[in-house]
């Protein structure tokens, strides 16, 4: 069997650099990609279909017998879930990190994100980045992982697609094992057990003291989960 392909999808405002170092920690063919409006695709407008096409392009580069594990953080996790819903038998493993909150069930949470998106054009991406990045630094983010204004500009469209489409209703037909990785302090892991009930083969992993920035602050713990997913795939 070919070596598993692990595709890493970043969260809103971030880019593929979010996953720097993971290639050294994960025993697989690891590829971190930029979603539309982020990183090398900064000039590309956000649509759900454009984001899904990024995954399509990566999957198309390997042979049909190559096991594919999709890993998504936050926005990347919601997009990974949508891709899995549309290709329910195509994945060997799905790892969702801080992407287990159903917008339809939490009006306050949804309102917070939609209000942020509504404010962004008024305040401007540059100023919003300066304000929001201060919070990210307090939460433990450092260095190149801090997003620039480019990623903030696309946030309203990206969040609209999540609020409109995301939810655990997407998971029942997905046939592969699904790892639900939740920071104990992550607001976007509030529906982890509900998501697990919707999966055919769920695995819940809770990381103590971790926030929504788990991939940045607890990279070794997350890499262990990804290695477990790739290992289960390789042994199948």
Coordinates of C-alpha atoms in Angstrom, one line a residue:
X1 CA 0.0 0.0 0.0
X2 CA 1.3 3.5 -0.8
X3 CA 2.3 5.8 2.0
X4 CA -0.7 7.7 3.4
X5 CA -1.3 11.2 2.2
X6 CA -2.1 13.7 5.0
X7 CA -3.6 17.0 3.8
X8 CA -3.6 19.8 6.4
X9 CA -6.1 22.6 6.2
X10 CA -5.7 25.8 8.3
X11 CA -8.2 28.0 10.0
X12 CA -9.6 31.4 9.1
X13 CA -7.1 34.2 8.7
X14 CA -4.2 31.8 8.9
X15 CA -2.4 29.9 6.1
X16 CA -0.3 26.8 5.3
X17 CA 2.5 28.1 7.5
X18 CA 0.2 27.2 10.5
X19 CA 1.4 23.7 10.0
X20 CA 5.2 24.4 9.9
X21 CA 7.0 21.6 11.7
X22 CA 4.3 19.0 11.3
X23 CA 6.1 17.3 8.3
X24 CA 8.8 16.4 10.8
X25 CA 6.4 15.1 13.4
X26 CA 4.0 13.0 11.2
X27 CA 5.1 9.8 9.5
X28 CA 3.3 10.3 6.1
X29 CA 3.3 12.3 3.0
X30 CA 2.3 15.6 4.6
X31 CA 1.0 18.5 2.6
X32 CA -0.2 21.8 4.1
X33 CA -2.3 23.9 1.6
X34 CA -3.6 27.4 1.5
X35 CA -7.3 27.9 1.2
X36 CA -8.8 30.6 -1.1
X37 CA -8.0 34.1 0.2
X38 CA -5.1 33.0 2.3
X39 CA -1.4 32.6 1.8
X40 CA -0.4 32.0 -1.8
X41 CA -4.1 32.2 -2.7
X42 CA -4.6 35.6 -1.1
X43 CA -6.0 37.0 -4.4
X44 CA -8.6 34.3 -4.9
X45 CA -12.1 35.1 -3.7
X46 CA -13.6 32.7 -1.1
X47 CA -16.3 30.3 -2.0
X48 CA -16.9 26.9 -0.6
X49 CA -16.5 25.2 -4.0
X50 CA -13.1 26.9 -4.5
X51 CA -12.0 25.7 -1.1
X52 CA -13.1 22.1 -1.9
X53 CA -11.3 22.3 -5.2
X54 CA -8.0 22.8 -3.3
X55 CA -8.5 19.4 -1.7
X56 CA -9.6 17.9 -5.1
X57 CA -6.3 19.1 -6.6
X58 CA -4.2 17.4 -3.9
X59 CA -6.1 14.2 -4.0
X60 CA -5.8 14.1 -7.8
X61 CA -2.0 14.0 -7.5
X62 CA -1.9 10.5 -5.9
X63 CA -2.9 7.1 -7.1
X64 CA -6.4 5.8 -6.4
X65 CA -5.0 3.2 -3.9
X66 CA -3.3 5.9 -1.8
X67 CA -5.0 6.3 1.6
X68 CA -5.9 10.0 2.2
X69 CA -6.3 11.5 5.7
X70 CA -7.8 14.9 5.8
X71 CA -6.9 17.1 8.8
X72 CA -8.7 20.5 9.4
X73 CA -8.4 23.1 12.0
X74 CA -11.4 25.5 12.6
X75 CA -12.5 26.7 9.1
X76 CA -10.3 24.0 7.6
X77 CA -12.1 21.4 9.7
X78 CA -15.5 22.6 8.5
X79 CA -14.3 22.5 4.9
X80 CA -12.9 19.0 5.5
X81 CA -16.2 17.9 6.8
X82 CA -18.0 19.3 3.8
X83 CA -15.5 17.5 1.4
X84 CA -16.0 14.3 3.3
X85 CA -19.8 14.7 3.1
X86 CA -19.6 15.0 -0.7
X87 CA -17.1 12.1 -1.0
X88 CA -18.3 9.8 1.9
X89 CA -16.2 6.8 0.9
X90 CA -13.1 8.6 -0.4
X91 CA -11.2 9.2 2.8
X92 CA -9.2 6.7 4.9
X93 CA -9.4 9.1 7.9
X94 CA -10.8 12.5 8.9
X95 CA -9.3 14.6 11.8
X96 CA -11.3 17.6 12.9
X97 CA -9.6 20.1 15.3
X98 CA -11.7 22.7 16.9
X99 CA -14.4 22.3 14.3
X100 CA -17.2 20.7 16.3
X101 CA -19.7 23.5 16.8
X102 CA -23.0 23.5 15.0
X103 CA -23.9 27.1 14.2
X104 CA -27.6 26.3 14.1
X105 CA -27.6 25.4 17.8
X106 CA -25.7 28.3 19.2
X107 CA -27.1 31.7 18.4
X108 CA -24.7 33.6 20.7
X109 CA -21.6 32.0 19.1
X110 CA -23.0 32.5 15.6
X111 CA -23.8 36.1 16.5
X112 CA -20.2 36.8 17.7
X113 CA -18.7 35.6 14.4
X114 CA -21.3 37.4 12.2
X115 CA -20.8 40.6 14.2
X116 CA -17.1 40.3 13.8
X117 CA -17.6 39.9 10.1
X118 CA -19.9 42.9 9.9
X119 CA -17.4 45.1 11.7
X120 CA -14.5 44.1 9.5
X121 CA -15.3 46.3 6.5
X122 CA -16.0 49.2 8.8
X123 CA -12.8 48.9 10.8
X124 CA -10.6 47.6 8.0
X125 CA -8.5 44.5 7.7
X126 CA -5.3 46.2 8.9
X127 CA -6.7 47.6 12.1
X128 CA -8.8 44.5 12.8
X129 CA -5.6 42.4 12.4
X130 CA -3.8 44.6 14.9
X131 CA -6.6 44.3 17.5
X132 CA -7.3 40.6 17.0
X133 CA -3.7 39.6 16.8
X134 CA -3.1 41.1 20.3
X135 CA -5.6 38.5 21.6
X136 CA -3.9 35.7 19.7
X137 CA -0.5 36.6 21.3
X138 CA -2.1 36.6 24.8
X139 CA -3.4 33.1 23.9
X140 CA 0.1 31.9 23.2
X141 CA 0.6 32.4 19.4
X142 CA 4.1 33.6 18.3
X143 CA 6.2 34.4 15.3
X144 CA 5.2 33.6 11.7
X145 CA 2.0 32.0 12.7
X146 CA 0.5 35.4 13.5
X147 CA -1.9 36.2 10.5
X148 CA -1.6 39.4 8.5
X149 CA -4.4 41.6 7.3
X150 CA -4.8 39.5 4.1
X151 CA -6.4 36.6 6.0
X152 CA -8.8 38.9 7.8
X153 CA -10.1 40.4 4.6
X154 CA -11.7 37.1 3.5
X155 CA -13.1 36.2 6.9
X156 CA -16.7 37.4 6.3
X157 CA -17.2 35.3 3.3
X158 CA -15.5 32.2 4.9
X159 CA -17.5 32.5 8.1
X160 CA -20.8 33.0 6.1
X161 CA -20.2 29.7 4.4
X162 CA -19.6 27.9 7.7
X163 CA -22.7 29.4 9.3
X164 CA -24.8 28.5 6.2
X165 CA -23.6 24.9 5.7
X166 CA -21.7 23.4 8.6
X167 CA -23.0 21.0 11.2
X168 CA -22.9 17.4 12.4
X169 CA -25.7 16.6 9.9
X170 CA -22.8 16.3 7.3
X171 CA -21.2 13.3 9.0
X172 CA -23.6 10.2 9.1
X173 CA -22.7 9.0 5.6
X174 CA -18.9 9.4 6.1
X175 CA -17.5 5.8 6.3
X176 CA -14.0 6.4 7.6
X177 CA -12.8 6.8 11.2
X178 CA -13.2 10.4 12.4
X179 CA -11.0 11.9 15.1
X180 CA -12.6 14.8 17.0
X181 CA -9.8 16.7 18.6
X182 CA -11.0 19.2 21.2
X183 CA -9.1 21.7 23.3
X184 CA -10.6 21.6 26.8
X185 CA -11.0 25.4 26.6
X186 CA -12.1 25.6 22.9
X187 CA -15.4 27.3 22.2
X188 CA -15.6 25.6 18.8
X189 CA -15.5 22.2 20.4
X190 CA -18.8 22.7 22.2
X191 CA -20.6 20.0 20.2
X192 CA -17.9 17.4 20.2
X193 CA -20.1 14.6 21.7
X194 CA -23.0 15.5 19.3
X195 CA -20.6 15.3 16.4
X196 CA -19.4 11.9 17.7
X197 CA -22.9 10.6 17.8
X198 CA -23.3 11.5 14.1
X199 CA -20.2 9.6 13.1
X200 CA -20.0 5.9 12.1
X201 CA -16.6 5.5 13.8
X202 CA -15.7 8.4 16.1
X203 CA -12.6 8.9 18.3
X204 CA -12.7 11.8 20.8
X205 CA -9.4 13.3 21.9
X206 CA -9.6 16.1 24.5
X207 CA -6.4 18.1 25.1
X208 CA -6.3 19.5 28.6
X209 CA -5.6 23.3 28.9
X210 CA -5.7 23.7 25.2
X211 CA -7.7 26.5 23.6
X212 CA -8.8 27.0 20.0
X213 CA -5.1 27.5 19.1
X214 CA -4.3 23.9 19.8
X215 CA -2.4 23.2 16.6
X216 CA 0.0 26.0 17.5
X217 CA 0.3 25.4 21.3
X218 CA 0.1 21.6 21.4
X219 CA 1.7 20.5 18.1
X220 CA 3.2 17.3 19.5
X221 CA 0.0 16.1 21.0
X222 CA -1.9 16.8 17.8
X223 CA 0.8 15.2 15.7
X224 CA 0.4 12.0 17.8
X225 CA -3.3 12.0 16.9
X226 CA -2.5 12.5 13.2
X227 CA 0.1 9.7 13.4
X228 CA -2.5 7.5 15.0
X229 CA -4.9 8.2 12.2
X230 CA -2.2 7.5 9.5
X231 CA -1.2 4.4 11.4
X232 CA -4.7 3.0 11.5
X233 CA -5.0 3.7 7.8
X234 CA -1.6 2.0 7.0
X235 CA -2.6 -1.1 9.1
X236 CA -6.0 -1.4 7.4

